[in-house]
mmCIF file of C-alpha atoms in Angstrom:
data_model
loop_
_atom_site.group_PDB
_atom_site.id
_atom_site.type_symbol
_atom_site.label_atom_id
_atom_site.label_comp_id
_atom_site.label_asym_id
_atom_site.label_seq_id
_atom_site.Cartn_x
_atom_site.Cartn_y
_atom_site.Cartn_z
ATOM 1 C CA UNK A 21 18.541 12.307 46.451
ATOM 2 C CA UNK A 22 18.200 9.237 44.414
ATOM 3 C CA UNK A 23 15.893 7.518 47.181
ATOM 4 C CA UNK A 24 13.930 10.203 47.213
ATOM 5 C CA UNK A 25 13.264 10.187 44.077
ATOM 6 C CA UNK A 26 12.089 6.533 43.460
ATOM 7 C CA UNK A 27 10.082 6.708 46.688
ATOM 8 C CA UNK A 28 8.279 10.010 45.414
ATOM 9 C CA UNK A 29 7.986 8.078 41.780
ATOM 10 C CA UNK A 30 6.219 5.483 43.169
ATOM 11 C CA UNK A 31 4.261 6.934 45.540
ATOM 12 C CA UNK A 32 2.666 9.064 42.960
ATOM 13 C CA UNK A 33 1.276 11.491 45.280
ATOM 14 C CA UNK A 34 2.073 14.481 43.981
ATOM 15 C CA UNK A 35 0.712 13.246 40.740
ATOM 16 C CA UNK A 36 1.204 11.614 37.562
ATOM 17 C CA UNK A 37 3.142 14.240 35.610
ATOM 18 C CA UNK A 38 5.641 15.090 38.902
ATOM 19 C CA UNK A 39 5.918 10.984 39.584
ATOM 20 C CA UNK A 40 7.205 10.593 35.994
ATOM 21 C CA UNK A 41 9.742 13.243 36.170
ATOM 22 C CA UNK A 42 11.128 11.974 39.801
ATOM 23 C CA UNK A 43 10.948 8.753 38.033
ATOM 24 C CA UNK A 44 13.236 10.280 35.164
ATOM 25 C CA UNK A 45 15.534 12.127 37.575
ATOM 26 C CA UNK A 46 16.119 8.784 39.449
ATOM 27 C CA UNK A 47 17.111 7.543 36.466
ATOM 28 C CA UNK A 48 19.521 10.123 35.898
ATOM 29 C CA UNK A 49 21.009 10.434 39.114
ATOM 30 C CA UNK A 50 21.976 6.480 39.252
ATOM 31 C CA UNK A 51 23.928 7.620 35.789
ATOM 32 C CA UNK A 52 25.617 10.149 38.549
ATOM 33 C CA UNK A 53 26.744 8.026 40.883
ATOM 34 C CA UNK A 54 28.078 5.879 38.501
ATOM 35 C CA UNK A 55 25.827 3.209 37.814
ATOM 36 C CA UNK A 56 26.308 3.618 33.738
ATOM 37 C CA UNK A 57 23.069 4.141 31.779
ATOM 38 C CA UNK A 58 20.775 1.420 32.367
ATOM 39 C CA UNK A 59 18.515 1.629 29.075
ATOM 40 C CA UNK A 60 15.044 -0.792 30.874
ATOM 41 C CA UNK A 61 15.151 2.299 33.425
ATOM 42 C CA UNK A 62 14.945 5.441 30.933
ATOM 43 C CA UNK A 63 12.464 3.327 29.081
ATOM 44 C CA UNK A 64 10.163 2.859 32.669
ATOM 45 C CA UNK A 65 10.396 6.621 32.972
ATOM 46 C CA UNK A 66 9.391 7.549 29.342
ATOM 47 C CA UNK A 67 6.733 5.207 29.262
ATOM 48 C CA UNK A 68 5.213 6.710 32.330
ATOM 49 C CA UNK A 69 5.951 10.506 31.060
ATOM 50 C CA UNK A 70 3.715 8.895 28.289
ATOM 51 C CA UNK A 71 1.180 7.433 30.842
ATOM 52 C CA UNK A 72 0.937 10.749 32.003
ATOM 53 C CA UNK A 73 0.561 12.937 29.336
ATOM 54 C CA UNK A 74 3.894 14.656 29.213
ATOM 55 C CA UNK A 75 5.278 13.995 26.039
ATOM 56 C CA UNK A 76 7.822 16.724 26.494
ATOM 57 C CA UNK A 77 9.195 15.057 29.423
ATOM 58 C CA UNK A 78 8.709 11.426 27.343
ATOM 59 C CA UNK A 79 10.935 13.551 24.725
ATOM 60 C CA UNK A 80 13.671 15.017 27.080
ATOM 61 C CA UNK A 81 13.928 11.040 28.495
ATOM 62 C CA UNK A 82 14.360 9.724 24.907
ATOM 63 C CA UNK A 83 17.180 12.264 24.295
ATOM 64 C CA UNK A 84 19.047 11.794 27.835
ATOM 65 C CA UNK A 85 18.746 8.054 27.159
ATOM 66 C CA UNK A 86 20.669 8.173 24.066
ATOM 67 C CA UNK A 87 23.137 11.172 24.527
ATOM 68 C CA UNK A 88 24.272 9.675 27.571
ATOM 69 C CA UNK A 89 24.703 6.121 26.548
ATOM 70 C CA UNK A 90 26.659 7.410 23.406
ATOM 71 C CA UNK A 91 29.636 9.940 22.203
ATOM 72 C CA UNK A 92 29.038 13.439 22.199
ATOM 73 C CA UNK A 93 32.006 14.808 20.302
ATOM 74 C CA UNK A 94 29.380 16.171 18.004
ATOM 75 C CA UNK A 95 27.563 17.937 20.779
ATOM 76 C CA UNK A 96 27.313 22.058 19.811
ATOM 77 C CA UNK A 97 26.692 23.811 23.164
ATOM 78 C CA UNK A 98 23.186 25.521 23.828
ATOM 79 C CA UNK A 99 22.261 23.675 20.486
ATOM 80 C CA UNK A 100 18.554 23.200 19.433
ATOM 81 C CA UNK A 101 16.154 22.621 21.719
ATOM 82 C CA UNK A 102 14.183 24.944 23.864
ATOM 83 C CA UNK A 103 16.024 26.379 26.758
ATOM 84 C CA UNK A 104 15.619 23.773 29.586
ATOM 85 C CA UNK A 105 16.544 20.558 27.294
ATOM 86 C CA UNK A 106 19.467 22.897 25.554
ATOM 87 C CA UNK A 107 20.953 23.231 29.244
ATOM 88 C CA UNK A 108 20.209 19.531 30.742
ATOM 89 C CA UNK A 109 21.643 18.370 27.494
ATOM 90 C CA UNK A 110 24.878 21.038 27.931
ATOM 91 C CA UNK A 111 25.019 19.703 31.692
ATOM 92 C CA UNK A 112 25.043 15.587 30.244
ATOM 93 C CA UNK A 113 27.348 16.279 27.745
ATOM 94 C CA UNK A 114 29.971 18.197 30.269
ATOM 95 C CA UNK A 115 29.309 15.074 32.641
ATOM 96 C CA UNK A 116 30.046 12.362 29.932
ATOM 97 C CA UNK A 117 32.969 14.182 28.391
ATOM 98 C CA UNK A 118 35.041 14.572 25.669
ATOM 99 C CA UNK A 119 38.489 13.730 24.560
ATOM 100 C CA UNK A 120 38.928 17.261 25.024
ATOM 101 C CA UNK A 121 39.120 19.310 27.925
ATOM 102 C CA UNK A 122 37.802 22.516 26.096
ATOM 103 C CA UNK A 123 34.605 21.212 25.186
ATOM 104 C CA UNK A 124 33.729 19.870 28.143
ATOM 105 C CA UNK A 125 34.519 23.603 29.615
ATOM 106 C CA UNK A 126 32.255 25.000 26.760
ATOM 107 C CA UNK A 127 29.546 22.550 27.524
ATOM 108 C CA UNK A 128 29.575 23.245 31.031
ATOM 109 C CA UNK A 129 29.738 27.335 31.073
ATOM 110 C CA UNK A 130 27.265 26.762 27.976
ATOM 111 C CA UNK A 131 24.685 25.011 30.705
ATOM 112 C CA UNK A 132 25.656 26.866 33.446
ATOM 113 C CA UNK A 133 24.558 30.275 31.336
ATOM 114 C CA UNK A 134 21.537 28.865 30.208
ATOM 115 C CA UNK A 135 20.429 27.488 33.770
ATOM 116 C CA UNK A 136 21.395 31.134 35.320
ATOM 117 C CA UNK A 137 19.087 32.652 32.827
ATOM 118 C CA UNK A 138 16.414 30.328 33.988
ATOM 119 C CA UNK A 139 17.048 30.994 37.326
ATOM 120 C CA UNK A 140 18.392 27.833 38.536
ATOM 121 C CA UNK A 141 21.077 28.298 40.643
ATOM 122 C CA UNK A 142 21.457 24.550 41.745
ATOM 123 C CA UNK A 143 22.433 23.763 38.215
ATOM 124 C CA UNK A 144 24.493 26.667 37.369
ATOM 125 C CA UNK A 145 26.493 25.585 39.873
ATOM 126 C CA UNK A 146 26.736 22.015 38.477
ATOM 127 C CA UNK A 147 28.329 23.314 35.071
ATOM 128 C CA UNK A 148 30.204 25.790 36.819
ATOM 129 C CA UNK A 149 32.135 23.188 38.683
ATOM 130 C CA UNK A 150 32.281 21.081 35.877
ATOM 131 C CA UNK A 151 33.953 23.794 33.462
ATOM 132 C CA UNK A 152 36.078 24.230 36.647
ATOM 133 C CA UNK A 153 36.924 20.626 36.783
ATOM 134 C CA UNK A 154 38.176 20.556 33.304
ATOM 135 C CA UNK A 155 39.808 23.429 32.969
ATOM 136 C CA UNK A 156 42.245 22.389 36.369
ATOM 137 C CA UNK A 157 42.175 19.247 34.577
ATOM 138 C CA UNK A 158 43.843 21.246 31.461
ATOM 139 C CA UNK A 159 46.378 23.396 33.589
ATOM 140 C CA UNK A 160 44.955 26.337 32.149
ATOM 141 C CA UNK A 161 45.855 29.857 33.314
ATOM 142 C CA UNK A 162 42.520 31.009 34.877
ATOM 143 C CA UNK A 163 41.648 27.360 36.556
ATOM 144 C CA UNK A 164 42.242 28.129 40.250
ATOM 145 C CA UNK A 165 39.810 31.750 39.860
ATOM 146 C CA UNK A 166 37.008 29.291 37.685
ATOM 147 C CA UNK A 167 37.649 26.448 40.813
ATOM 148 C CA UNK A 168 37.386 29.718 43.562
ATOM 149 C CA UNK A 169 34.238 30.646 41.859
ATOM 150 C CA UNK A 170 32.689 27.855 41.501
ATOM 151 C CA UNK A 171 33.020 26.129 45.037
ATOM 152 C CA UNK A 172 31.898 29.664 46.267
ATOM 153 C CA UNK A 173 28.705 29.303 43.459
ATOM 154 C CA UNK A 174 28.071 25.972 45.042
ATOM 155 C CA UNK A 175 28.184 26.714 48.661
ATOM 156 C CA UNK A 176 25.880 29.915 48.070
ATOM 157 C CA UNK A 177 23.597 27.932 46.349
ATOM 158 C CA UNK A 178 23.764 24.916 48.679
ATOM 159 C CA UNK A 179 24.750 22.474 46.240
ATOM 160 C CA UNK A 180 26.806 19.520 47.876
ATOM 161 C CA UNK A 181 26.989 17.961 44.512
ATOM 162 C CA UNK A 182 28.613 20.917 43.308
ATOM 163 C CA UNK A 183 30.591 21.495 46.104
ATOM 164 C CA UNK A 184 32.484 18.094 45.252
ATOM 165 C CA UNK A 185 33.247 18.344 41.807
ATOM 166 C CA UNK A 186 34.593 22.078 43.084
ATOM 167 C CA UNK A 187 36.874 20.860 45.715
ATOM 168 C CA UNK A 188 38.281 18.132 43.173
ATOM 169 C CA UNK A 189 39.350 21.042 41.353
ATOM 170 C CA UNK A 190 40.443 22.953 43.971
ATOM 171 C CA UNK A 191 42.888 20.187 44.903
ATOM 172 C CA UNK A 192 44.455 20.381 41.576
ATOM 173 C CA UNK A 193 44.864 23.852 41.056
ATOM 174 C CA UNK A 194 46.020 24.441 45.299
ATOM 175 C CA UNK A 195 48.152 21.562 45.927
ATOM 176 C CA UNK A 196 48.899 23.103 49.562
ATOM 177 C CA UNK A 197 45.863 22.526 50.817
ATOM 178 C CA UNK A 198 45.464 19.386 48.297
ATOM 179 C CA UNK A 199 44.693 17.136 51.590
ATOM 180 C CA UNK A 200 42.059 19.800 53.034
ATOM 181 C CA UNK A 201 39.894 19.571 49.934
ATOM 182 C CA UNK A 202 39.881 16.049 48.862
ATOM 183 C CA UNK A 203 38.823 15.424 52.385
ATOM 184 C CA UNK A 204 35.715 18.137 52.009
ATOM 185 C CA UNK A 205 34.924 16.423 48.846
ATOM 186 C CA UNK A 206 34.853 13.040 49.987
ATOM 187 C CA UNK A 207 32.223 14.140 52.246
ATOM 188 C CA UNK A 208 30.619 15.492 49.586
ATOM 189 C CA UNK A 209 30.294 12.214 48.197
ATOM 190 C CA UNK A 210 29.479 11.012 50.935
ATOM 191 C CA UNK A 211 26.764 12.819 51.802
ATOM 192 C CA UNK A 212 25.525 12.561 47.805
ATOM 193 C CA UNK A 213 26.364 9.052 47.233
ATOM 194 C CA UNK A 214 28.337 10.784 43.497
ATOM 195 C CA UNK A 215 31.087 10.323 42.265
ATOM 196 C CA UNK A 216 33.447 12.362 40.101
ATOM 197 C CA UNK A 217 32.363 12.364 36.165
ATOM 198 C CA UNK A 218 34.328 9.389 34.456
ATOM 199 C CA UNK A 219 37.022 11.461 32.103
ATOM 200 C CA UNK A 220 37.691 13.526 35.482
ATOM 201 C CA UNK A 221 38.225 9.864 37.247
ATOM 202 C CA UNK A 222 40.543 8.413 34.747
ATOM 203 C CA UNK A 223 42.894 11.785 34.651
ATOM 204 C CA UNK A 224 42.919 12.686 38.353
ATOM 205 C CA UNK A 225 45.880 12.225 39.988
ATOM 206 C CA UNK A 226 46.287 9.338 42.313
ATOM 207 C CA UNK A 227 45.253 11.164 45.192
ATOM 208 C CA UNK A 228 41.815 12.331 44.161
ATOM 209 C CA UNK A 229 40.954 8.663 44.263
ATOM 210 C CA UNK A 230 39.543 9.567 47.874
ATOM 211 C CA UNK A 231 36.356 11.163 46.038
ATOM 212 C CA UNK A 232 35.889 8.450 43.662
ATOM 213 C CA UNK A 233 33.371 6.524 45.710
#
């Protein structure tokens, strides 16, 4: 996804405004696969959100920029801005993490909800399976129906991405069939070039280091 993404930024075909934002989701995406937050890139994609007369997009790449090269302990899910950057924000925050495991479920249903009620399905299923993610991670009661769920969200919605994060719960929450999931979610990385969230990577059990990357 990320290669598409820089070839479509620089081809520019599509046009200015949709070169930017491929340019931003690049970005983004290299934060994804684990790349950390390389500042000289979100400043390339804001500056040609600027060049194109999308200062809303200039504005979400400012904000990304910073929240995901920072803490977000202080993040309030579905907080402030309009709907899209309230759920992208939600969805960065759940990836970065928290010291704790119940905000980064809030954060992550919070973004899920809000990208359900704009009718993205590809991203619901992204905070889905990271609320899923943390709550196996927490051993809570309802964390193998939230992993069920989401894996099923994920395949329905043909999200590979998704479907990783998903299996890496599933292989915490149904540790008889630990081995059949880890491998399904290695291919999902694979096949995505992610990797699991940091915070998910440093508490996973030594198994799960099959989907790291």
């Amino acid at each position: 996804a990320r290669r598409i993404l820089d070839a479509a930024a620089d081809d520019g075909a599509a046009g200015a405004v949709a070169a930017a934002a491929a340019r931003l989701g690049a970005t983004v995406a290299a934060v994804l696969a684990g790349e950390g937050c390389d500042a000289r890139r979100f400043d390339r994609a804001v500056e040609d959100a600027e060049r194109a007369g999308a200062p809303w997009l200039a504005r979400l790449g400012r904000v990304l920029s910073g929240r995901l090269a920072e803490a977000w302990e202080e993040r309030i899910p579905g907080a402030g801005e309009e709907p899209w950057a309230a759920a992208l924000l939600d969805l960065a925050a759940a990836w970065h993490g928290s010291r704790d495991a119940d905000d980064v479920v809030s954060l992550g249903e919070s973004a899920a909800d809000g990208f359900r009620r704009l009718g993205s399905g590809v991203l619901e299923a992204w905070g889905r399976s990271l609320a899923a993610l943390a709550t196996a991670d927490a051993g809570l009661p309802e964390a193998r129906d939230d992993a069920i769920a989401a894996e099923a969200l994920a395949r329905a919605s043909g999200t590979p991405a998704a479907r990783l994060i998903a299996h890496a719960a599933l292989a915490e929450v149904d540790p008889g069939h630990a081995d059949d999931h880890l491998r399904l979610a290695a291919a999902a990385s694979a096949e995505t070039g992610l990797v699991l969230p940091a915070w998910a990577r440093a508490r996973s059990a030594p198994g799960t280091a099959a989907v790291d990357g």
